Coordinates of C-alpha atoms in Angstrom, one line a residue:
Chain J
X1 CA -53.5 -21.9 38.1
X2 CA -50.5 -22.4 40.5
X3 CA -48.8 -25.0 38.5
X4 CA -49.4 -22.9 35.4
X5 CA -47.7 -20.1 37.1
X6 CA -45.1 -21.8 38.3
X7 CA -44.3 -23.2 34.8
X8 CA -44.3 -19.8 33.5
X9 CA -41.8 -18.8 36.3
X10 CA -39.4 -21.7 35.4
X11 CA -40.1 -21.0 31.8
X12 CA -38.6 -17.3 32.6
X13 CA -35.9 -18.6 34.6
X14 CA -35.3 -21.1 32.0
X15 CA -34.9 -18.1 29.2
X16 CA -32.9 -15.7 31.4
X17 CA -30.4 -18.6 32.1
X18 CA -30.5 -19.3 28.1
X19 CA -30.1 -15.2 27.4
X20 CA -27.2 -15.0 30.1
X21 CA -25.3 -17.8 28.7
X22 CA -25.9 -16.8 25.0
X23 CA -24.6 -13.2 26.3
X24 CA -21.5 -14.6 27.5
X25 CA -21.2 -16.6 24.4
X26 CA -21.1 -13.4 22.7
X27 CA -18.6 -12.2 25.2
X28 CA -16.3 -15.1 24.6
X29 CA -16.3 -14.7 20.8
X30 CA -15.9 -10.8 21.0
X31 CA -12.8 -11.0 23.2
X32 CA -11.8 -13.9 20.7
X33 CA -12.3 -12.1 17.4
X34 CA -10.1 -9.2 18.7
X35 CA -7.3 -11.3 20.0
X36 CA -5.2 -11.9 16.9
X37 CA -4.8 -8.1 16.5
X38 CA -4.0 -7.6 20.4
X39 CA -1.4 -10.4 20.8
X40 CA 0.2 -9.7 17.8
X41 CA 0.4 -6.1 19.0
X42 CA 1.6 -6.9 22.5
X43 CA 4.5 -8.7 21.1
X44 CA 5.3 -6.6 18.1
X45 CA 4.1 -3.3 19.0
X46 CA 3.5 -2.2 22.6
X47 CA 6.3 -4.4 24.1
X48 CA 9.0 -3.0 21.5
X49 CA 7.9 0.7 21.9
X50 CA 8.3 0.3 25.9
X51 CA 11.5 -1.3 25.8
X52 CA 12.7 1.5 23.6
X53 CA 12.2 3.8 26.6
X54 CA 14.2 1.5 28.5
X55 CA 16.8 1.2 26.3
X56 CA 17.2 4.7 25.8
X57 CA 18.8 4.8 29.6
X58 CA 21.1 1.6 29.0
X59 CA 24.4 1.5 27.6
X60 CA 24.4 -1.8 24.9
X61 CA 26.2 -2.9 21.8
X62 CA 23.6 -5.7 20.9
X63 CA 25.0 -8.6 22.7
X64 CA 26.9 -7.8 25.9
X65 CA 25.6 -6.9 29.1
X66 CA 23.3 -3.6 29.3
X67 CA 24.5 -1.2 31.9
X68 CA 22.2 1.6 33.3
X69 CA 23.9 4.9 32.2
X70 CA 21.0 7.5 33.4
X71 CA 20.8 10.1 30.7
X72 CA 24.0 9.8 29.3
X73 CA 22.7 8.6 25.6
X74 CA 20.7 11.8 25.6
X75 CA 23.6 14.1 26.6
X76 CA 25.8 12.0 24.1
X77 CA 23.5 12.7 21.1
X78 CA 22.4 16.2 22.3
X79 CA 26.2 17.5 22.4
X80 CA 26.7 15.6 18.7
X81 CA 26.5 18.2 16.3
X82 CA 25.2 15.5 13.7
X83 CA 22.2 14.9 15.4
X84 CA 20.8 18.5 15.5
X85 CA 22.0 18.5 11.9
X86 CA 19.8 15.6 11.1
X87 CA 16.9 17.6 12.8
X88 CA 17.6 20.6 10.9
X89 CA 17.7 18.5 7.7
X90 CA 14.7 16.6 8.4
X91 CA 12.8 19.8 9.0
X92 CA 13.9 21.5 6.1
X93 CA 13.5 18.8 3.5
X94 CA 9.9 18.4 4.9
X95 CA 9.1 22.0 4.6
X96 CA 10.7 22.0 1.0
X97 CA 8.6 18.9 -0.2
X98 CA 5.4 19.7 1.5
X99 CA 4.6 23.4 1.2
X100 CA 5.0 23.9 -2.3
X101 CA 3.5 20.5 -2.9
X102 CA 0.1 20.9 -1.5
X103 CA -0.4 24.4 -2.7
X104 CA 0.4 22.6 -6.3
X105 CA -2.0 20.1 -5.1
X106 CA -4.8 22.3 -4.3
X107 CA -4.2 24.6 -7.4
X108 CA -4.3 21.1 -9.4
X109 CA -7.3 19.9 -7.6
X110 CA -9.3 23.4 -8.5
X111 CA -8.3 23.1 -12.1
X112 CA -9.4 19.3 -12.4
X113 CA -12.8 20.4 -10.8
X114 CA -13.4 23.3 -13.2
X115 CA -16.3 22.6 -15.7
X116 CA -14.0 23.9 -18.5
X117 CA -11.7 20.9 -18.4
X118 CA -12.9 17.6 -20.0
X119 CA -10.7 14.3 -20.0
X120 CA -10.7 14.5 -16.0
X121 CA -10.3 10.4 -15.6
X122 CA -7.4 10.9 -17.9
X123 CA -5.4 13.5 -16.0
X124 CA -6.5 11.5 -12.5
X125 CA -4.7 8.5 -13.9
X126 CA -1.8 10.4 -15.0
X127 CA -1.0 12.5 -11.9
X128 CA -1.7 9.2 -9.6
X129 CA 1.0 7.2 -11.2
X130 CA 3.9 8.6 -9.1
X131 CA 2.3 7.2 -6.2
X132 CA 2.2 3.7 -7.2
X133 CA 6.0 3.8 -8.1
X134 CA 8.0 2.6 -5.0
X135 CA 10.1 5.0 -3.2
X136 CA 13.4 2.9 -3.8
X137 CA 12.3 3.1 -7.5
X138 CA 11.4 7.0 -7.2
X139 CA 14.9 7.7 -5.2
X140 CA 17.0 5.6 -7.9
X141 CA 15.6 7.5 -10.8
X142 CA 15.8 10.9 -9.3
X143 CA 19.5 9.9 -8.3
X144 CA 20.3 9.8 -12.0
X145 CA 18.1 12.7 -13.1
X146 CA 20.1 14.8 -10.1
X147 CA 23.3 13.5 -11.7
X148 CA 26.2 16.0 -10.7
X149 CA 27.8 15.6 -14.2
X150 CA 26.5 18.0 -17.1
X151 CA 24.8 14.7 -18.5
X152 CA 22.3 14.6 -15.5
X153 CA 19.3 15.8 -17.1
X154 CA 18.7 18.5 -14.7
X155 CA 22.1 20.0 -15.2
X156 CA 21.7 19.5 -19.0
X157 CA 18.3 21.4 -18.8
X158 CA 19.8 24.1 -16.8
X159 CA 22.8 24.3 -19.4
X160 CA 20.1 24.9 -22.1
X161 CA 19.3 28.0 -20.4
X162 CA 23.0 28.8 -19.9
X163 CA 23.1 28.0 -16.3
X164 CA 25.8 26.4 -14.5
X165 CA 25.8 23.0 -13.4
X166 CA 24.6 22.3 -9.5
X167 CA 26.5 19.6 -7.6
X168 CA 23.2 18.0 -6.1
X169 CA 24.7 15.1 -4.9
X170 CA 27.3 17.1 -2.4
X171 CA 26.2 20.8 -2.0
X172 CA 23.7 21.6 1.2
X173 CA 21.1 23.0 -0.8
X174 CA 21.3 20.6 -3.8
X175 CA 20.6 17.4 -2.0
X176 CA 17.7 19.0 -0.2
X177 CA 16.0 20.2 -3.3
X178 CA 16.6 16.8 -5.2
X179 CA 15.3 14.8 -2.0
X180 CA 12.4 17.4 -1.9
X181 CA 11.6 16.8 -5.5
X182 CA 11.1 13.2 -5.3
X183 CA 8.7 13.9 -2.5
X184 CA 7.0 16.7 -4.5
X185 CA 6.6 14.2 -7.6
X186 CA 5.4 11.1 -5.4
X187 CA 2.6 12.9 -3.6
X188 CA 1.5 15.9 -5.3
X189 CA -1.0 13.8 -7.5
X190 CA -2.1 11.6 -4.5
X191 CA -2.7 15.0 -2.4
X192 CA -4.7 16.7 -5.5
X193 CA -6.8 13.9 -5.7
X194 CA -8.0 14.0 -2.0
X195 CA -8.6 17.7 -2.6
X196 CA -10.5 17.0 -5.6
X197 CA -13.2 14.6 -3.4
X198 CA -13.0 17.5 -0.8
X199 CA -14.0 20.0 -3.9
X200 CA -16.8 18.0 -4.9
X201 CA -18.4 17.7 -1.7
X202 CA -19.0 21.4 -1.6
X203 CA -22.5 22.1 -2.6
X204 CA -22.8 24.5 -5.9
X205 CA -25.3 26.6 -4.3
X206 CA -22.8 28.2 -2.2
X207 CA -21.0 29.3 -5.4
X208 CA -24.1 30.6 -7.2
X209 CA -25.0 32.4 -4.1
X210 CA -22.0 34.2 -4.0
X211 CA -21.8 34.8 -7.6
X212 CA -25.3 36.6 -7.2
X213 CA -23.7 38.8 -4.3
X214 CA -21.2 39.9 -6.9
X215 CA -18.0 37.8 -5.1
X216 CA -15.1 37.3 -7.4
X217 CA -13.5 33.9 -8.5
X218 CA -10.7 34.7 -5.9
X219 CA -12.9 35.6 -3.2
X220 CA -15.1 32.9 -3.7
X221 CA -11.9 30.4 -3.4
X222 CA -10.8 32.0 -0.3
X223 CA -14.1 32.3 1.4
X224 CA -15.6 29.4 0.4
X225 CA -13.5 26.4 -0.9
X226 CA -10.7 27.1 1.6
X227 CA -13.3 27.0 4.6
X228 CA -15.2 24.1 3.4
X229 CA -12.0 22.2 2.8
X230 CA -10.5 22.8 6.2
X231 CA -11.0 19.1 7.7
X232 CA -9.4 17.6 4.4
X233 CA -6.7 20.0 4.7
X234 CA -6.1 19.7 8.1
X235 CA -5.8 16.0 7.5
X236 CA -3.7 16.2 4.4
X237 CA -1.0 18.7 6.2
X238 CA -1.2 16.4 9.5
X239 CA -0.1 13.4 7.3
X240 CA 2.2 15.3 5.4
X241 CA 4.0 16.5 8.7
X242 CA 4.4 12.9 10.4
X243 CA 5.2 11.6 7.0
X244 CA 8.3 14.2 6.4
X245 CA 9.6 13.6 10.1
X246 CA 10.1 9.7 9.0
X247 CA 12.0 10.3 5.7
X248 CA 14.3 7.5 5.5
X249 CA 14.8 5.6 2.0
X250 CA 15.1 8.7 -0.2
X251 CA 18.3 10.3 1.6
X252 CA 19.8 6.8 1.9
X253 CA 19.6 5.9 -1.8
X254 CA 20.2 9.3 -2.8
X255 CA 23.7 9.8 -0.9
X256 CA 24.6 6.1 -0.2
X257 CA 25.4 4.4 2.7
X258 CA 27.7 7.0 3.6
X259 CA 25.3 8.9 5.8
X260 CA 26.2 12.4 4.1
X261 CA 25.9 15.4 6.6
X262 CA 23.6 17.3 4.0
X263 CA 21.2 14.7 3.8
X264 CA 21.0 12.8 7.3
X265 CA 17.7 12.6 8.6
X266 CA 16.5 11.8 12.3
X267 CA 15.5 8.3 11.3
X268 CA 18.8 7.8 9.3
X269 CA 20.4 9.0 12.3
X270 CA 18.8 6.3 14.4
X271 CA 19.6 3.9 11.8
X272 CA 23.1 4.8 11.8
X273 CA 23.6 4.7 15.3
X274 CA 22.1 1.3 15.6
X275 CA 23.2 -0.7 12.7
X276 CA 26.5 0.9 11.6
X277 CA 27.8 2.1 15.1
X278 CA 26.2 -0.7 17.3
X279 CA 25.2 1.8 19.8
X280 CA 21.9 0.7 20.5
X281 CA 21.5 2.9 23.9
X282 CA 22.0 6.3 21.7
X283 CA 19.9 4.8 19.1
X284 CA 16.8 4.3 21.5
X285 CA 17.5 7.7 22.9
X286 CA 17.1 9.2 19.5
X287 CA 14.0 7.4 18.6
X288 CA 12.4 8.5 22.1
X289 CA 13.3 11.5 20.9
X290 CA 11.9 11.5 17.5
X291 CA 8.7 10.3 19.0
X292 CA 8.7 13.2 21.2
X293 CA 9.2 15.5 18.3
X294 CA 6.4 14.1 16.7
X295 CA 4.0 14.7 19.5
X296 CA 5.2 18.2 19.5
X297 CA 4.7 18.8 15.8
X298 CA 1.0 16.9 16.4
X299 CA 0.4 19.4 19.1
X300 CA 1.6 22.5 16.9
X301 CA -0.9 21.2 14.2
X302 CA -3.7 20.7 16.5
X303 CA -3.3 24.3 17.8
X304 CA -2.7 25.8 14.4
X305 CA -5.9 24.0 13.0
X306 CA -8.1 25.3 16.2
X307 CA -7.0 29.0 15.3
X308 CA -7.6 28.7 11.6
X309 CA -11.2 27.1 12.5
X310 CA -11.5 30.7 15.1
X311 CA -10.7 33.2 12.1
X312 CA -12.7 31.3 10.0
X313 CA -15.9 31.6 12.3
X314 CA -15.1 35.4 12.6
X315 CA -15.0 35.8 8.9
X316 CA -17.8 33.3 8.2
Chain P
X1 CA -12.9 34.9 -25.7
X2 CA -11.3 35.3 -22.3
X3 CA -13.1 31.8 -21.4
X4 CA -11.4 30.3 -24.2
X5 CA -8.1 31.8 -23.4
X6 CA -8.4 30.6 -20.0
X7 CA -9.3 27.1 -21.0
X8 CA -6.4 27.0 -23.0
X9 CA -4.3 28.0 -19.9
X10 CA -5.5 25.4 -17.9
X11 CA -4.9 22.5 -20.6
X12 CA -1.3 23.8 -21.1
X13 CA -0.7 23.8 -17.1
X14 CA -2.5 20.2 -16.9
X15 CA -0.7 18.9 -19.7
X16 CA 2.7 19.8 -18.6
X17 CA 1.8 18.3 -15.1
X18 CA 0.8 15.1 -17.0
X19 CA 3.9 15.0 -19.0
X20 CA 6.0 15.8 -15.4
X21 CA 4.2 13.0 -13.8
X22 CA 5.3 10.4 -16.6
X23 CA 8.5 11.6 -17.4
X24 CA 10.8 9.8 -14.7
X25 CA 8.8 6.7 -15.8
X26 CA 9.7 7.2 -19.4
X27 CA 13.1 8.0 -18.8
X28 CA 13.5 4.9 -16.6
X29 CA 12.8 3.0 -19.7
X30 CA 14.9 5.2 -21.9
X31 CA 17.9 4.5 -19.8
X32 CA 16.9 0.7 -19.3
X33 CA 17.4 0.4 -23.1
X34 CA 20.4 2.3 -23.8
X35 CA 24.4 1.7 -23.0
X36 CA 26.1 3.3 -20.2
X37 CA 28.3 5.4 -22.6
X38 CA 24.8 7.1 -24.5
X39 CA 23.4 8.0 -21.0
X40 CA 26.6 10.0 -20.0
X41 CA 27.1 11.9 -23.1
X42 CA 26.2 15.5 -23.3
X43 CA 23.4 16.1 -23.7
X44 CA 21.7 12.8 -22.7
X45 CA 19.9 10.6 -24.5
X46 CA 16.2 11.0 -24.4
X47 CA 14.7 8.1 -26.9
X48 CA 15.1 4.4 -26.2
X49 CA 18.0 2.4 -27.5
X50 CA 18.4 -1.0 -28.3
X51 CA 20.0 -2.6 -25.3
X52 CA 16.6 -3.9 -23.7
X53 CA 17.6 -7.2 -23.2
X54 CA 21.6 -6.5 -22.5
X55 CA 20.9 -4.3 -19.9
X56 CA 18.3 -6.8 -18.2
X57 CA 20.6 -9.8 -18.9
X58 CA 23.2 -7.8 -16.6
X59 CA 20.6 -7.3 -14.0
X60 CA 20.1 -11.2 -13.7
X61 CA 23.9 -11.6 -13.4
X62 CA 23.7 -9.0 -10.4
X63 CA 20.9 -10.0 -8.5
X64 CA 18.0 -13.0 -8.6
X65 CA 15.5 -10.7 -9.9
X66 CA 12.7 -13.0 -10.1
X67 CA 13.6 -14.7 -6.8
X68 CA 13.1 -11.1 -5.4
X69 CA 9.9 -10.6 -6.8
X70 CA 8.5 -13.9 -5.6
X71 CA 9.7 -13.0 -2.2
X72 CA 8.0 -9.7 -2.9
X73 CA 4.8 -11.3 -3.9
X74 CA 4.6 -13.9 -1.2
X75 CA 5.4 -11.2 1.4
X76 CA 2.7 -9.0 -0.1
X77 CA 0.0 -11.4 -0.7
X78 CA 0.0 -13.4 2.7
X79 CA 0.4 -10.5 4.8
X80 CA -2.5 -9.0 2.8
X81 CA -4.7 -12.3 3.6
X82 CA -3.8 -11.9 7.0
X83 CA -4.5 -8.3 7.5
X84 CA -7.8 -8.8 5.7
X85 CA -8.7 -11.8 8.0
X86 CA -7.7 -10.2 11.3
X87 CA -9.1 -6.9 10.6
X88 CA -12.5 -7.9 9.4
X89 CA -12.8 -10.6 12.4
X90 CA -12.1 -7.9 14.9
X91 CA -14.0 -5.4 12.9
X92 CA -17.1 -7.8 13.2
X93 CA -16.8 -8.0 16.9
X94 CA -16.3 -3.9 17.6
X95 CA -19.0 -3.3 15.3
X96 CA -21.7 -5.9 16.3
X97 CA -20.6 -7.8 19.5
X98 CA -21.5 -6.5 22.8
X99 CA -18.9 -7.4 25.3
X100 CA -17.4 -5.5 28.3
X101 CA -14.7 -3.2 27.5
X102 CA -15.6 -3.1 24.1
X103 CA -15.5 0.6 23.3
X104 CA -12.4 1.2 25.7
X105 CA -10.6 -1.3 23.8
X106 CA -11.5 -0.1 20.3
X107 CA -10.3 3.5 21.6
X108 CA -6.9 1.5 22.4
X109 CA -6.9 0.5 18.9
X110 CA -7.1 4.1 17.7
X111 CA -4.3 5.1 19.9
X112 CA -1.7 2.7 18.3
X113 CA -2.4 4.5 15.0
X114 CA -0.9 7.3 16.2
X115 CA 2.5 5.9 17.6
X116 CA 5.5 6.2 14.9
X117 CA 6.5 2.6 13.8
X118 CA 10.3 3.9 14.3
X119 CA 10.0 4.2 18.3
X120 CA 10.0 0.3 18.7
X121 CA 12.5 -0.3 15.6
X122 CA 15.4 -1.4 17.6
X123 CA 13.7 -3.8 20.4
X124 CA 11.6 -5.5 17.4
X125 CA 14.8 -6.1 15.7
X126 CA 15.9 -8.3 18.7
X127 CA 12.8 -9.7 19.2
X128 CA 13.1 -11.0 15.4
X129 CA 16.5 -12.4 16.2
X130 CA 15.4 -14.0 19.6
X131 CA 12.7 -15.9 17.6
X132 CA 15.1 -17.0 15.0
X133 CA 13.5 -15.1 12.2
X134 CA 16.1 -13.2 11.2
X135 CA 16.5 -13.5 7.5
X136 CA 13.0 -15.3 7.4
X137 CA 9.9 -13.8 5.3
X138 CA 8.2 -14.4 8.4
X139 CA 9.9 -11.5 10.1
X140 CA 8.2 -9.2 7.6
X141 CA 4.9 -10.9 7.3
X142 CA 3.9 -11.5 11.0
X143 CA 4.4 -7.7 12.2
X144 CA 2.9 -6.8 8.9
X145 CA -0.5 -8.0 10.1
X146 CA -0.5 -5.4 12.7
X147 CA -3.3 -3.0 11.1
X148 CA -5.0 -0.7 13.5
X149 CA -6.4 1.3 10.6
X150 CA -7.8 -2.0 8.9
X151 CA -9.5 -2.6 12.1
X152 CA -11.1 0.8 12.1
X153 CA -11.7 0.8 8.6
X154 CA -13.6 -3.0 8.6
X155 CA -15.8 -1.5 12.0
X156 CA -16.8 1.4 9.9
X157 CA -17.7 -0.5 7.0
X158 CA -19.4 -3.5 8.8
X159 CA -21.7 -0.9 11.1
X160 CA -23.2 0.3 8.0
X161 CA -23.1 -2.8 5.5
X162 CA -24.4 -5.7 7.7
X163 CA -28.1 -5.2 9.3
X164 CA -28.1 -6.4 13.0
X165 CA -31.2 -8.3 11.8
X166 CA -29.5 -10.6 9.6
X167 CA -27.0 -11.4 12.4
X168 CA -29.8 -11.8 14.7
X169 CA -31.5 -14.2 12.4
X170 CA -28.6 -16.0 11.9
X171 CA -28.1 -16.4 15.8
X172 CA -32.0 -17.4 15.6
X173 CA -31.1 -20.2 13.5
X174 CA -28.5 -21.7 15.5
X175 CA -25.6 -20.3 13.6
X176 CA -22.3 -19.6 15.7
X177 CA -20.9 -16.2 15.7
X178 CA -18.1 -17.4 13.7
X179 CA -20.1 -19.0 11.2
X180 CA -22.1 -15.8 10.9
X181 CA -18.9 -14.1 10.2
X182 CA -17.8 -16.4 7.8
X183 CA -21.2 -16.9 5.9
X184 CA -22.9 -13.6 6.2
X185 CA -20.6 -10.9 7.2
X186 CA -17.8 -11.9 4.9
X187 CA -19.8 -12.0 1.5
X188 CA -21.3 -8.4 2.5
X189 CA -18.0 -6.5 2.7
X190 CA -16.3 -7.7 -0.2
X191 CA -15.6 -3.9 -1.7
X192 CA -14.1 -3.3 1.9
X193 CA -11.8 -6.1 1.4
X194 CA -10.7 -4.8 -2.1
X195 CA -10.0 -1.5 -0.5
X196 CA -8.0 -2.9 2.4
X197 CA -6.5 -5.5 0.3
X198 CA -4.8 -2.8 -2.5
X199 CA -3.8 -0.6 0.5
X200 CA -2.1 -3.2 2.4
X201 CA -0.6 -5.0 -0.8
X202 CA 0.7 -1.7 -2.0
X203 CA 2.3 -0.8 1.4
X204 CA 4.2 -4.2 1.7
X205 CA 5.3 -4.2 -1.8
X206 CA 6.7 -0.7 -1.4
X207 CA 8.2 -1.2 2.3
X208 CA 11.7 -0.6 2.9
X209 CA 13.1 0.3 6.2
X210 CA 11.8 -3.0 8.1
X211 CA 12.6 -5.5 5.3
X212 CA 16.2 -3.8 4.8
X213 CA 16.4 -4.4 9.0
X214 CA 15.7 -7.8 9.2
X215 CA 16.5 -9.3 5.5
X216 CA 19.9 -9.6 5.3
X217 CA 20.5 -12.6 3.0
X218 CA 20.2 -12.4 -0.7
X219 CA 18.0 -15.1 -0.7
X220 CA 15.3 -13.5 1.1
X221 CA 15.8 -10.0 -0.3
X222 CA 12.2 -8.4 -1.6
X223 CA 12.5 -6.5 -4.9
X224 CA 12.9 -3.1 -3.3
X225 CA 16.0 -4.5 -1.2
X226 CA 17.2 -6.2 -4.4
X227 CA 17.3 -3.3 -6.9
X228 CA 18.7 -0.8 -4.2
X229 CA 21.8 -3.3 -4.1
X230 CA 22.3 -2.7 -7.8
X231 CA 23.4 0.7 -6.8
X232 CA 26.3 -0.5 -4.6
X233 CA 28.4 -1.6 -7.6
X234 CA 31.7 0.3 -7.6
X235 CA 31.5 1.4 -11.4
X236 CA 27.7 2.7 -11.9
X237 CA 26.2 0.8 -15.0
X238 CA 22.8 3.2 -15.2
X239 CA 21.8 1.0 -17.8
X240 CA 21.8 -1.9 -15.9
X241 CA 20.4 -0.2 -12.5
X242 CA 17.6 1.6 -14.1
X243 CA 16.3 -1.8 -16.0
X244 CA 16.3 -3.5 -12.5
X245 CA 14.1 -0.4 -11.7
X246 CA 11.9 -0.4 -14.4
X247 CA 11.4 -3.9 -14.8
X248 CA 10.5 -4.0 -11.1
X249 CA 8.2 -0.9 -11.3
X250 CA 6.5 -2.1 -14.3
X251 CA 4.0 -5.0 -13.1
X252 CA 2.3 -2.5 -10.6
X253 CA 2.0 0.3 -13.0
X254 CA 0.2 -2.2 -15.1
X255 CA -2.2 -3.4 -12.7
X256 CA -2.7 0.3 -11.4
X257 CA -3.6 1.2 -15.3
X258 CA -6.1 -1.5 -15.7
X259 CA -7.9 -1.1 -12.5
X260 CA -7.3 2.7 -11.9
X261 CA -10.7 3.5 -10.6
X262 CA -10.6 0.8 -7.9
X263 CA -7.2 2.0 -6.9
X264 CA -7.5 5.4 -6.9
X265 CA -10.5 5.3 -4.9
X266 CA -9.1 2.7 -2.5
X267 CA -5.6 4.5 -1.9
X268 CA -7.2 7.9 -1.5
X269 CA -10.7 6.6 0.3
X270 CA -9.0 6.4 3.9
X271 CA -7.9 9.9 3.7
X272 CA -11.6 11.1 2.6
X273 CA -13.8 9.3 4.6
X274 CA -12.2 10.0 8.1

């Protein structure tokens, strides 16, 4: 009996050893398989981001010596009226481009979800086409559509109604409305299809029950549709907010490289400081400010969506 | 009766919407086929003209259109292949392999998704310069392969699509983990490849800020950068500008119309499932 149990013990020991190496093998493979991402991210993601914080406190023209200047870069941009103008422009263009757009997208989704409508797949494709068009192409075509002359198609249409042409390219609000329209056009269909997917996941029984209780259509919309769509609405608003803060291509193409004050956005200001003025310190200070601004807006978003949740609970 | 009126109103709304959706693209074509003086007349032209080839040959005189299209194709496809490989491999590790710190590292991946890309823009530019990659397509391709969302997406998909037993049995058969990935995981996640592939390809094809920063030489322009330079001419020939814009947009629209179901589900899935 003794040798047999000894063999058993040996066997067990052997299998433990084997299992250990198996486990180690798995670990090594695991680290190896995730390493390409982390290596690339370290070089082209994490390091540049951290280095931006360092550069924000240096004076640097891109090739000479860096000199530590403390908060001077921040002081410089904070007393620059154009910096504040760029924040103002970004927020206004963002609001003009997203608030009406999301409302329209929701209405569109509700209509597309209606049993009355046929040819749904045709409309889905039609509304999605703008999103496949590149931002550069969109900006170029809208630059022509919002041409300042009377021959511009928007001004010509205004003329049909007896309205005088608008200086889309040079007036404070003209520029913003034109850029907001580009954002509206490119994203309204995309967001309505996301809303539509959400609408289709709401159980029909909820509406049937509400109908039996005598709830009107608008009541059903307000007390069933909106609360059930809450997670998707929050997601869409969140991405739209972050996206708006990063607007760059549209104003650059619409107003040209002259960085007009009516349309300069935060990222455009950053770009101008870096690649037009060779002021990489203030450009980095702008990047850090943008980062903090995005965090602030995200926190506001989270707080607001929490409140939305609470009021929903009280009602529901 | 009211139901009929309602139905009619809904269709009117939808048709106007569809018209507005297509109109800028149609108008792109109208301008691409008209001479400049017709575009500038009042009221503007609203039907296609006969200058289709003339406008396009003007484009070819200004930019290397086909070269730029090829550059975009190279950048978008190579990056897409890289992203699919890197993300599925990492997704497999995060979904199925047990190693120390796995969940914490996955959390790190998720956190990197929240950071705006512009934060690191300037140091990134200098890293590319130091590496000697300025005016090299590598400068766009290699950083483009960082895709945290892709890892998240692949992990979720592999978790559901690949049963643990399958991986266990491969192990018993003496299959190495990379072979397990290649022979078992990859064939079962092809739909996820399609989704992430379309997302990445579209993003890279349309990307503007980063290529504008690191590709300064005409030879390496992507199509987005190239068509933008059409605008820089002192006298604006809209027929020419819009011709370049139209022909650069058309291929992707055609591919989208052919595979519209796959495109729409791919481009919206990330949002819907999160």
